[in-house]
Amino acid sequence: MKLITYPDVEMMIIDLANVLAGELNNVLFHADRVTLALPGGTTPGPLYDDLCATPLPWDRVRVLPTDERLVAPDHPRSNEGMIRSRLLTGAAAAAQVVGLCPGADGIEGVSNRIGAALPIDILVLGMGADMHIASLFPGAPELEAALGPDAPPVMQVTAPGQPEPRITLTAPVLRGAMSTHILITGADKRAALDRAVELDDPRLAPVCAVLKTATVHWAE
Ligand SMILES: O=C(O)[C@H](O)[C@@H](O)[C@H](O)[C@H](O)COP(=O)(O)O
């Protein structure tokens, strides 16, 4: 794990947006398309506000939410909706979002749809103070299966304490990313990160599924 500590959140956002722009361009230098997996939640919005202004061939960028609440894309709690409103604007309006919201073809259909966008090239994750990433929550009955080497690429899971069930990319897909960034702020999440490093067990701290190869970006 590499940990970068920033003097403030604004500096962290500016730096990470630059890093992501560089990584996206590097992939696009030798590939037709690039898959960028992004979290929902409240932290990454300002990152998307910065990133969307980056001049790059956004029409060759596939954006994959790391997870989704089981709500319609136009619902205020939708991660896809948040990503569309904060990232798919300006230069980045031409990017393609591959959503996780199941249609009539259910989770099978989601799995088929995201297949063409895998493996992930560049992964950005948030983390909860309970050490969850995406919607891999400690204590969820489906966690063991979602962490396993034979997990399907995407699963519907329980999210303890959350208002609705979730759809999440599973650990093998997240671990398969070429580059992984974890974006966290505040003392609670910094303490949670230290706890995860100590536990070193994804069944107790799901972030451990990707931590060893991740760059963690943190500001108070
Ligand atoms: O659906 C979601 O909410 C996210 O994908 C989730 O994994 C998020 O990254 C963490 O819960 C941190 O959320 P905050 O950024 O709101 O603290």
PDB file of C-alpha atoms and ligand atoms in Angstrom:
ATOM      1  CA  MET A   1       0.000   0.000   0.000  1.00  0.00           C
ATOM      2  CA  LYS A   2       1.185   3.507  -0.777  1.00  0.00           C
ATOM      3  CA  LEU A   3      -0.288   6.304   1.381  1.00  0.00           C
ATOM      4  CA  ILE A   4      -0.229   9.914   0.211  1.00  0.00           C
ATOM      5  CA  THR A   5      -1.236  12.468   2.860  1.00  0.00           C
ATOM      6  CA  TYR A   6      -2.316  15.907   1.598  1.00  0.00           C
ATOM      7  CA  PRO A   7      -2.420  19.243   3.491  1.00  0.00           C
ATOM      8  CA  ASP A   8      -6.090  19.600   2.573  1.00  0.00           C
ATOM      9  CA  VAL A   9      -8.898  17.994   0.571  1.00  0.00           C
ATOM     10  CA  GLU A  10      -8.644  20.536  -2.255  1.00  0.00           C
ATOM     11  CA  MET A  11      -4.979  19.701  -2.897  1.00  0.00           C
ATOM     12  CA  MET A  12      -5.814  15.999  -2.799  1.00  0.00           C
ATOM     13  CA  ILE A  13      -8.604  16.381  -5.369  1.00  0.00           C
ATOM     14  CA  ILE A  14      -6.444  18.459  -7.736  1.00  0.00           C
ATOM     15  CA  ASP A  15      -3.561  15.988  -7.487  1.00  0.00           C
ATOM     16  CA  LEU A  16      -5.689  12.880  -7.939  1.00  0.00           C
ATOM     17  CA  ALA A  17      -7.507  14.401 -10.924  1.00  0.00           C
ATOM     18  CA  ASN A  18      -4.110  15.034 -12.534  1.00  0.00           C
ATOM     19  CA  VAL A  19      -2.897  11.530 -11.745  1.00  0.00           C
ATOM     20  CA  LEU A  20      -6.051   9.987 -13.210  1.00  0.00           C
ATOM     21  CA  ALA A  21      -5.807  12.151 -16.337  1.00  0.00           C
ATOM     22  CA  GLY A  22      -2.238  10.957 -16.838  1.00  0.00           C
ATOM     23  CA  GLU A  23      -3.172   7.308 -16.312  1.00  0.00           C
ATOM     24  CA  LEU A  24      -6.154   7.563 -18.674  1.00  0.00           C
ATOM     25  CA  ASN A  25      -3.989   9.112 -21.368  1.00  0.00           C
ATOM     26  CA  ASN A  26      -1.298   6.452 -20.899  1.00  0.00           C
ATOM     27  CA  VAL A  27      -3.811   3.645 -21.456  1.00  0.00           C
ATOM     28  CA  LEU A  28      -5.336   5.417 -24.460  1.00  0.00           C
ATOM     29  CA  PHE A  29      -1.877   5.816 -25.963  1.00  0.00           C
ATOM     30  CA  HIS A  30      -1.831   2.089 -26.735  1.00  0.00           C
ATOM     31  CA  ALA A  31      -5.485   0.969 -26.471  1.00  0.00           C
ATOM     32  CA  ASP A  32      -8.714   1.951 -28.218  1.00  0.00           C
ATOM     33  CA  ARG A  33     -10.746   2.143 -24.984  1.00  0.00           C
ATOM     34  CA  VAL A  34     -10.114   2.559 -21.277  1.00  0.00           C
ATOM     35  CA  THR A  35     -12.296   1.414 -18.383  1.00  0.00           C
ATOM     36  CA  LEU A  36     -12.447   3.761 -15.414  1.00  0.00           C
ATOM     37  CA  ALA A  37     -14.318   2.386 -12.385  1.00  0.00           C
ATOM     38  CA  LEU A  38     -15.630   5.036 -10.010  1.00  0.00           C
ATOM     39  CA  PRO A  39     -17.362   5.077  -6.613  1.00  0.00           C
ATOM     40  CA  GLY A  40     -20.495   6.837  -5.555  1.00  0.00           C
ATOM     41  CA  GLY A  41     -21.011   8.405  -2.166  1.00  0.00           C
ATOM     42  CA  THR A  42     -20.291  11.943  -1.025  1.00  0.00           C
ATOM     43  CA  THR A  43     -16.487  12.192  -1.288  1.00  0.00           C
ATOM     44  CA  PRO A  44     -15.708  11.896  -5.007  1.00  0.00           C
ATOM     45  CA  GLY A  45     -18.067  14.592  -6.393  1.00  0.00           C
ATOM     46  CA  PRO A  46     -15.385  17.347  -6.379  1.00  0.00           C
ATOM     47  CA  LEU A  47     -12.945  14.926  -8.044  1.00  0.00           C
ATOM     48  CA  TYR A  48     -15.415  14.439 -10.904  1.00  0.00           C
ATOM     49  CA  ASP A  49     -15.953  18.221 -11.137  1.00  0.00           C
ATOM     50  CA  ASP A  50     -12.186  18.555 -11.750  1.00  0.00           C
ATOM     51  CA  LEU A  51     -11.709  15.491 -13.924  1.00  0.00           C
ATOM     52  CA  CYS A  52     -14.533  16.355 -16.359  1.00  0.00           C
ATOM     53  CA  ALA A  53     -12.572  19.400 -17.571  1.00  0.00           C
ATOM     54  CA  THR A  54      -9.555  17.297 -18.592  1.00  0.00           C
ATOM     55  CA  PRO A  55      -8.988  17.385 -22.365  1.00  0.00           C
ATOM     56  CA  LEU A  56      -8.791  13.727 -23.418  1.00  0.00           C
ATOM     57  CA  PRO A  57     -10.669  11.474 -25.910  1.00  0.00           C
ATOM     58  CA  TRP A  58     -13.558  10.891 -23.513  1.00  0.00           C
ATOM     59  CA  ASP A  59     -15.553   9.083 -26.200  1.00  0.00           C
ATOM     60  CA  ARG A  60     -13.066   6.224 -25.694  1.00  0.00           C
ATOM     61  CA  VAL A  61     -13.626   6.127 -21.914  1.00  0.00           C
ATOM     62  CA  ARG A  62     -16.029   3.609 -20.357  1.00  0.00           C
ATOM     63  CA  VAL A  63     -17.081   4.573 -16.847  1.00  0.00           C
ATOM     64  CA  LEU A  64     -18.173   1.720 -14.568  1.00  0.00           C
ATOM     65  CA  PRO A  65     -19.657   2.444 -11.130  1.00  0.00           C
ATOM     66  CA  THR A  66     -17.960   0.276  -8.480  1.00  0.00           C
ATOM     67  CA  ASP A  67     -21.363  -0.346  -6.992  1.00  0.00           C
ATOM     68  CA  GLU A  68     -24.944   0.814  -7.098  1.00  0.00           C
ATOM     69  CA  ARG A  69     -27.816   1.269  -4.745  1.00  0.00           C
ATOM     70  CA  LEU A  70     -30.854  -0.694  -5.924  1.00  0.00           C
ATOM     71  CA  VAL A  71     -32.663   2.429  -7.123  1.00  0.00           C
ATOM     72  CA  ALA A  72     -33.412   3.827 -10.593  1.00  0.00           C
ATOM     73  CA  PRO A  73     -30.626   5.855 -12.256  1.00  0.00           C
ATOM     74  CA  ASP A  74     -32.692   9.036 -11.817  1.00  0.00           C
ATOM     75  CA  HIS A  75     -33.103   8.482  -8.055  1.00  0.00           C
ATOM     76  CA  PRO A  76     -31.161  10.972  -5.845  1.00  0.00           C
ATOM     77  CA  ARG A  77     -29.280   8.042  -4.236  1.00  0.00           C
ATOM     78  CA  SER A  78     -28.155   6.560  -7.555  1.00  0.00           C
ATOM     79  CA  ASN A  79     -24.380   6.342  -7.995  1.00  0.00           C
ATOM     80  CA  GLU A  80     -24.805   6.228 -11.767  1.00  0.00           C
ATOM     81  CA  GLY A  81     -26.923   9.355 -11.534  1.00  0.00           C
ATOM     82  CA  MET A  82     -24.270  11.129  -9.444  1.00  0.00           C
ATOM     83  CA  ILE A  83     -21.484  10.106 -11.830  1.00  0.00           C
ATOM     84  CA  ARG A  84     -23.524  11.239 -14.838  1.00  0.00           C
ATOM     85  CA  SER A  85     -24.301  14.609 -13.292  1.00  0.00           C
ATOM     86  CA  ARG A  86     -20.821  15.357 -11.924  1.00  0.00           C
ATOM     87  CA  LEU A  87     -18.505  13.724 -14.458  1.00  0.00           C
ATOM     88  CA  LEU A  88     -20.384  13.462 -17.746  1.00  0.00           C
ATOM     89  CA  THR A  89     -20.362  17.170 -18.453  1.00  0.00           C
ATOM     90  CA  GLY A  90     -17.982  19.476 -20.293  1.00  0.00           C
ATOM     91  CA  ALA A  91     -15.187  17.615 -22.074  1.00  0.00           C
ATOM     92  CA  ALA A  92     -16.219  14.339 -20.405  1.00  0.00           C
ATOM     93  CA  ALA A  93     -19.810  14.433 -21.652  1.00  0.00           C
ATOM     94  CA  ALA A  94     -18.809  11.973 -24.405  1.00  0.00           C
ATOM     95  CA  ALA A  95     -17.809   9.219 -21.951  1.00  0.00           C
ATOM     96  CA  GLN A  96     -19.964   6.087 -21.783  1.00  0.00           C
ATOM     97  CA  VAL A  97     -21.390   4.910 -18.452  1.00  0.00           C
ATOM     98  CA  VAL A  98     -21.927   1.152 -18.108  1.00  0.00           C
ATOM     99  CA  GLY A  99     -24.492   1.134 -15.312  1.00  0.00           C
ATOM    100  CA  LEU A 100     -25.081  -1.643 -12.759  1.00  0.00           C
ATOM    101  CA  CYS A 101     -28.807  -1.071 -12.351  1.00  0.00           C
ATOM    102  CA  PRO A 102     -30.482  -4.382 -13.293  1.00  0.00           C
ATOM    103  CA  GLY A 103     -33.153  -4.285 -15.999  1.00  0.00           C
ATOM    104  CA  ALA A 104     -35.615  -7.022 -16.931  1.00  0.00           C
ATOM    105  CA  ASP A 105     -32.626  -9.328 -17.564  1.00  0.00           C
ATOM    106  CA  GLY A 106     -31.592  -9.079 -13.895  1.00  0.00           C
ATOM    107  CA  ILE A 107     -28.090  -9.490 -12.501  1.00  0.00           C
ATOM    108  CA  GLU A 108     -27.225 -11.853 -15.345  1.00  0.00           C
ATOM    109  CA  GLY A 109     -27.886  -9.054 -17.797  1.00  0.00           C
ATOM    110  CA  VAL A 110     -25.705  -6.668 -15.779  1.00  0.00           C
ATOM    111  CA  SER A 111     -22.908  -9.228 -15.762  1.00  0.00           C
ATOM    112  CA  ASN A 112     -23.127  -9.619 -19.546  1.00  0.00           C
ATOM    113  CA  ARG A 113     -23.225  -5.859 -20.089  1.00  0.00           C
ATOM    114  CA  ILE A 114     -20.153  -5.107 -17.995  1.00  0.00           C
ATOM    115  CA  GLY A 115     -18.171  -8.036 -19.401  1.00  0.00           C
ATOM    116  CA  ALA A 116     -17.015  -6.011 -22.415  1.00  0.00           C
ATOM    117  CA  ALA A 117     -15.710  -3.273 -20.077  1.00  0.00           C
ATOM    118  CA  LEU A 118     -13.526  -5.648 -18.052  1.00  0.00           C
ATOM    119  CA  PRO A 119     -10.792  -5.808 -16.891  1.00  0.00           C
ATOM    120  CA  ILE A 120     -10.793  -2.443 -15.166  1.00  0.00           C
ATOM    121  CA  ASP A 121      -7.863  -0.278 -16.179  1.00  0.00           C
ATOM    122  CA  ILE A 122      -8.149   2.407 -13.530  1.00  0.00           C
ATOM    123  CA  LEU A 123     -10.086   1.923 -10.304  1.00  0.00           C
ATOM    124  CA  VAL A 124     -11.056   4.620  -7.831  1.00  0.00           C
ATOM    125  CA  LEU A 125     -12.683   3.513  -4.580  1.00  0.00           C
ATOM    126  CA  GLY A 126     -14.063   5.275  -1.565  1.00  0.00           C
ATOM    127  CA  MET A 127     -14.080   3.554   1.817  1.00  0.00           C
ATOM    128  CA  GLY A 128     -16.498   3.646   4.700  1.00  0.00           C
ATOM    129  CA  ALA A 129     -15.406   4.052   8.326  1.00  0.00           C
ATOM    130  CA  ASP A 130     -16.450   0.383   8.641  1.00  0.00           C
ATOM    131  CA  MET A 131     -13.728  -0.434   6.085  1.00  0.00           C
ATOM    132  CA  HIS A 132     -16.154  -1.331   3.288  1.00  0.00           C
ATOM    133  CA  ILE A 133     -15.281  -0.631  -0.320  1.00  0.00           C
ATOM    134  CA  ALA A 134     -17.777  -0.563  -3.198  1.00  0.00           C
ATOM    135  CA  SER A 135     -20.686  -2.391  -1.534  1.00  0.00           C
ATOM    136  CA  LEU A 136     -18.588  -5.097   0.076  1.00  0.00           C
ATOM    137  CA  PHE A 137     -19.718  -4.558   3.662  1.00  0.00           C
ATOM    138  CA  PRO A 138     -18.384  -6.334   6.758  1.00  0.00           C
ATOM    139  CA  GLY A 139     -21.087  -8.601   8.167  1.00  0.00           C
ATOM    140  CA  ALA A 140     -23.023  -8.905   4.908  1.00  0.00           C
ATOM    141  CA  PRO A 141     -24.191 -12.521   4.362  1.00  0.00           C
ATOM    142  CA  GLU A 142     -22.938 -12.425   0.745  1.00  0.00           C
ATOM    143  CA  LEU A 143     -19.480 -11.055   1.604  1.00  0.00           C
ATOM    144  CA  GLU A 144     -17.657 -14.393   1.692  1.00  0.00           C
ATOM    145  CA  ALA A 145     -18.987 -15.281  -1.784  1.00  0.00           C
ATOM    146  CA  ALA A 146     -18.177 -11.803  -3.175  1.00  0.00           C
ATOM    147  CA  LEU A 147     -14.589 -12.104  -1.913  1.00  0.00           C
ATOM    148  CA  GLY A 148     -14.046 -15.586  -3.285  1.00  0.00           C
ATOM    149  CA  PRO A 149     -11.874 -16.373  -6.349  1.00  0.00           C
ATOM    150  CA  ASP A 150     -14.933 -17.815  -8.139  1.00  0.00           C
ATOM    151  CA  ALA A 151     -17.193 -14.822  -7.458  1.00  0.00           C
ATOM    152  CA  PRO A 152     -19.197 -13.642 -10.487  1.00  0.00           C
ATOM    153  CA  PRO A 153     -18.140 -10.142 -11.685  1.00  0.00           C
ATOM    154  CA  VAL A 154     -21.161  -8.511 -10.081  1.00  0.00           C
ATOM    155  CA  MET A 155     -23.527  -9.508  -7.269  1.00  0.00           C
ATOM    156  CA  GLN A 156     -26.578  -8.204  -5.465  1.00  0.00           C
ATOM    157  CA  VAL A 157     -25.682  -7.904  -1.805  1.00  0.00           C
ATOM    158  CA  THR A 158     -27.076  -6.778   1.522  1.00  0.00           C
ATOM    159  CA  ALA A 159     -25.741  -3.486   2.852  1.00  0.00           C
ATOM    160  CA  PRO A 160     -26.111  -3.527   6.667  1.00  0.00           C
ATOM    161  CA  GLY A 161     -27.605  -0.255   7.899  1.00  0.00           C
ATOM    162  CA  GLN A 162     -28.234   1.080   4.397  1.00  0.00           C
ATOM    163  CA  PRO A 163     -31.737   1.951   3.076  1.00  0.00           C
ATOM    164  CA  GLU A 164     -31.644  -0.455   0.113  1.00  0.00           C
ATOM    165  CA  PRO A 165     -29.831  -3.549  -1.194  1.00  0.00           C
ATOM    166  CA  ARG A 166     -26.801  -2.981  -3.404  1.00  0.00           C
ATOM    167  CA  ILE A 167     -25.255  -4.213  -6.621  1.00  0.00           C
ATOM    168  CA  THR A 168     -21.476  -4.439  -6.347  1.00  0.00           C
ATOM    169  CA  LEU A 169     -18.452  -5.376  -8.379  1.00  0.00           C
ATOM    170  CA  THR A 170     -16.852  -8.305  -6.599  1.00  0.00           C
ATOM    171  CA  ALA A 171     -13.337  -8.688  -5.238  1.00  0.00           C
ATOM    172  CA  PRO A 172     -11.811 -10.553  -8.216  1.00  0.00           C
ATOM    173  CA  VAL A 173     -12.938  -7.777 -10.581  1.00  0.00           C
ATOM    174  CA  LEU A 174     -11.727  -5.009  -8.255  1.00  0.00           C
ATOM    175  CA  ARG A 175      -8.421  -6.794  -7.666  1.00  0.00           C
ATOM    176  CA  GLY A 176      -7.945  -7.160 -11.407  1.00  0.00           C
ATOM    177  CA  ALA A 177      -7.602  -3.399 -11.911  1.00  0.00           C
ATOM    178  CA  MET A 178      -4.293  -2.267 -13.376  1.00  0.00           C
ATOM    179  CA  SER A 179      -4.205   0.796 -11.098  1.00  0.00           C
ATOM    180  CA  THR A 180      -6.136   1.291  -7.836  1.00  0.00           C
ATOM    181  CA  HIS A 181      -6.705   4.547  -5.930  1.00  0.00           C
ATOM    182  CA  ILE A 182      -8.592   4.836  -2.640  1.00  0.00           C
ATOM    183  CA  LEU A 183      -9.918   8.303  -1.801  1.00  0.00           C
ATOM    184  CA  ILE A 184     -10.651   8.993   1.869  1.00  0.00           C
ATOM    185  CA  THR A 185     -10.977  12.024   4.119  1.00  0.00           C
ATOM    186  CA  GLY A 186     -11.199  12.645   7.846  1.00  0.00           C
ATOM    187  CA  ALA A 187      -9.786  11.161  11.032  1.00  0.00           C
ATOM    188  CA  ASP A 188     -12.331   8.323  11.276  1.00  0.00           C
ATOM    189  CA  LYS A 189     -11.406   6.870   7.895  1.00  0.00           C
ATOM    190  CA  ARG A 190      -7.706   7.306   8.584  1.00  0.00           C
ATOM    191  CA  ALA A 191      -8.168   5.278  11.800  1.00  0.00           C
ATOM    192  CA  ALA A 192     -10.202   2.717   9.840  1.00  0.00           C
ATOM    193  CA  LEU A 193      -7.356   2.413   7.342  1.00  0.00           C
ATOM    194  CA  ASP A 194      -4.876   1.737  10.159  1.00  0.00           C
ATOM    195  CA  ARG A 195      -7.281  -0.863  11.597  1.00  0.00           C
ATOM    196  CA  ALA A 196      -7.577  -2.558   8.201  1.00  0.00           C
ATOM    197  CA  VAL A 197      -3.793  -2.742   7.834  1.00  0.00           C
ATOM    198  CA  GLU A 198      -3.630  -4.404  11.245  1.00  0.00           C
ATOM    199  CA  LEU A 199      -6.510  -6.828  10.564  1.00  0.00           C
ATOM    200  CA  ASP A 200      -5.210  -7.751   7.113  1.00  0.00           C
ATOM    201  CA  ASP A 201      -8.372  -9.834   6.542  1.00  0.00           C
ATOM    202  CA  PRO A 202     -10.930  -8.871   3.847  1.00  0.00           C
ATOM    203  CA  ARG A 203     -13.641 -10.824   5.673  1.00  0.00           C
ATOM    204  CA  LEU A 204     -13.348  -8.321   8.537  1.00  0.00           C
ATOM    205  CA  ALA A 205     -12.086  -5.358   6.492  1.00  0.00           C
ATOM    206  CA  PRO A 206     -13.147  -5.655   2.836  1.00  0.00           C
ATOM    207  CA  VAL A 207     -10.713  -2.874   1.830  1.00  0.00           C
ATOM    208  CA  CYS A 208      -7.967  -5.469   2.430  1.00  0.00           C
ATOM    209  CA  ALA A 209      -9.094  -7.163  -0.797  1.00  0.00           C
ATOM    210  CA  VAL A 210      -7.313  -4.403  -2.762  1.00  0.00           C
ATOM    211  CA  LEU A 211      -5.195  -2.546  -0.183  1.00  0.00           C
ATOM    212  CA  LYS A 212      -1.793  -4.113  -0.896  1.00  0.00           C
ATOM    213  CA  THR A 213      -1.639  -2.765  -4.439  1.00  0.00           C
ATOM    214  CA  ALA A 214      -3.597   0.459  -3.849  1.00  0.00           C
ATOM    215  CA  THR A 215      -2.500   4.068  -3.530  1.00  0.00           C
ATOM    216  CA  VAL A 216      -4.462   5.648  -0.691  1.00  0.00           C
ATOM    217  CA  HIS A 217      -5.073   9.404  -0.944  1.00  0.00           C
ATOM    218  CA  TRP A 218      -5.986  10.985   2.393  1.00  0.00           C
ATOM    219  CA  ALA A 219      -6.616  14.456   3.737  1.00  0.00           C
ATOM    220  CA  GLU A 220      -8.042  15.523   7.127  1.00  0.00           C
TER     221      GLU A 220
HETATM  222  O1  LIG B   1     -22.355   3.560  -2.942  1.00  0.00           O
HETATM  223  C1  LIG B   1     -21.511   4.138  -2.258  1.00  0.00           C
HETATM  224  O2  LIG B   1     -21.786   4.885  -1.291  1.00  0.00           O
HETATM  225  C2  LIG B   1     -20.042   4.002  -2.568  1.00  0.00           C
HETATM  226  O3  LIG B   1     -19.690   3.441  -3.692  1.00  0.00           O
HETATM  227  C3  LIG B   1     -19.365   3.539  -1.330  1.00  0.00           C
HETATM  228  O4  LIG B   1     -18.518   2.452  -1.426  1.00  0.00           O
HETATM  229  C4  LIG B   1     -18.583   4.747  -0.860  1.00  0.00           C
HETATM  230  O5  LIG B   1     -17.400   4.889  -1.628  1.00  0.00           O
HETATM  231  C5  LIG B   1     -18.264   4.664   0.598  1.00  0.00           C
HETATM  232  O6  LIG B   1     -19.452   4.331   1.291  1.00  0.00           O
HETATM  233  C6  LIG B   1     -17.738   6.005   1.103  1.00  0.00           C
HETATM  234  O7  LIG B   1     -18.793   6.919   0.951  1.00  0.00           O
HETATM  235  P1  LIG B   1     -18.600   8.475   1.287  1.00  0.00           P
HETATM  236  O8  LIG B   1     -17.673   9.008   0.220  1.00  0.00           O
HETATM  237  O9  LIG B   1     -19.987   9.051   1.176  1.00  0.00           O
HETATM  238  O10 LIG B   1     -18.012   8.552   2.668  1.00  0.00           O
END
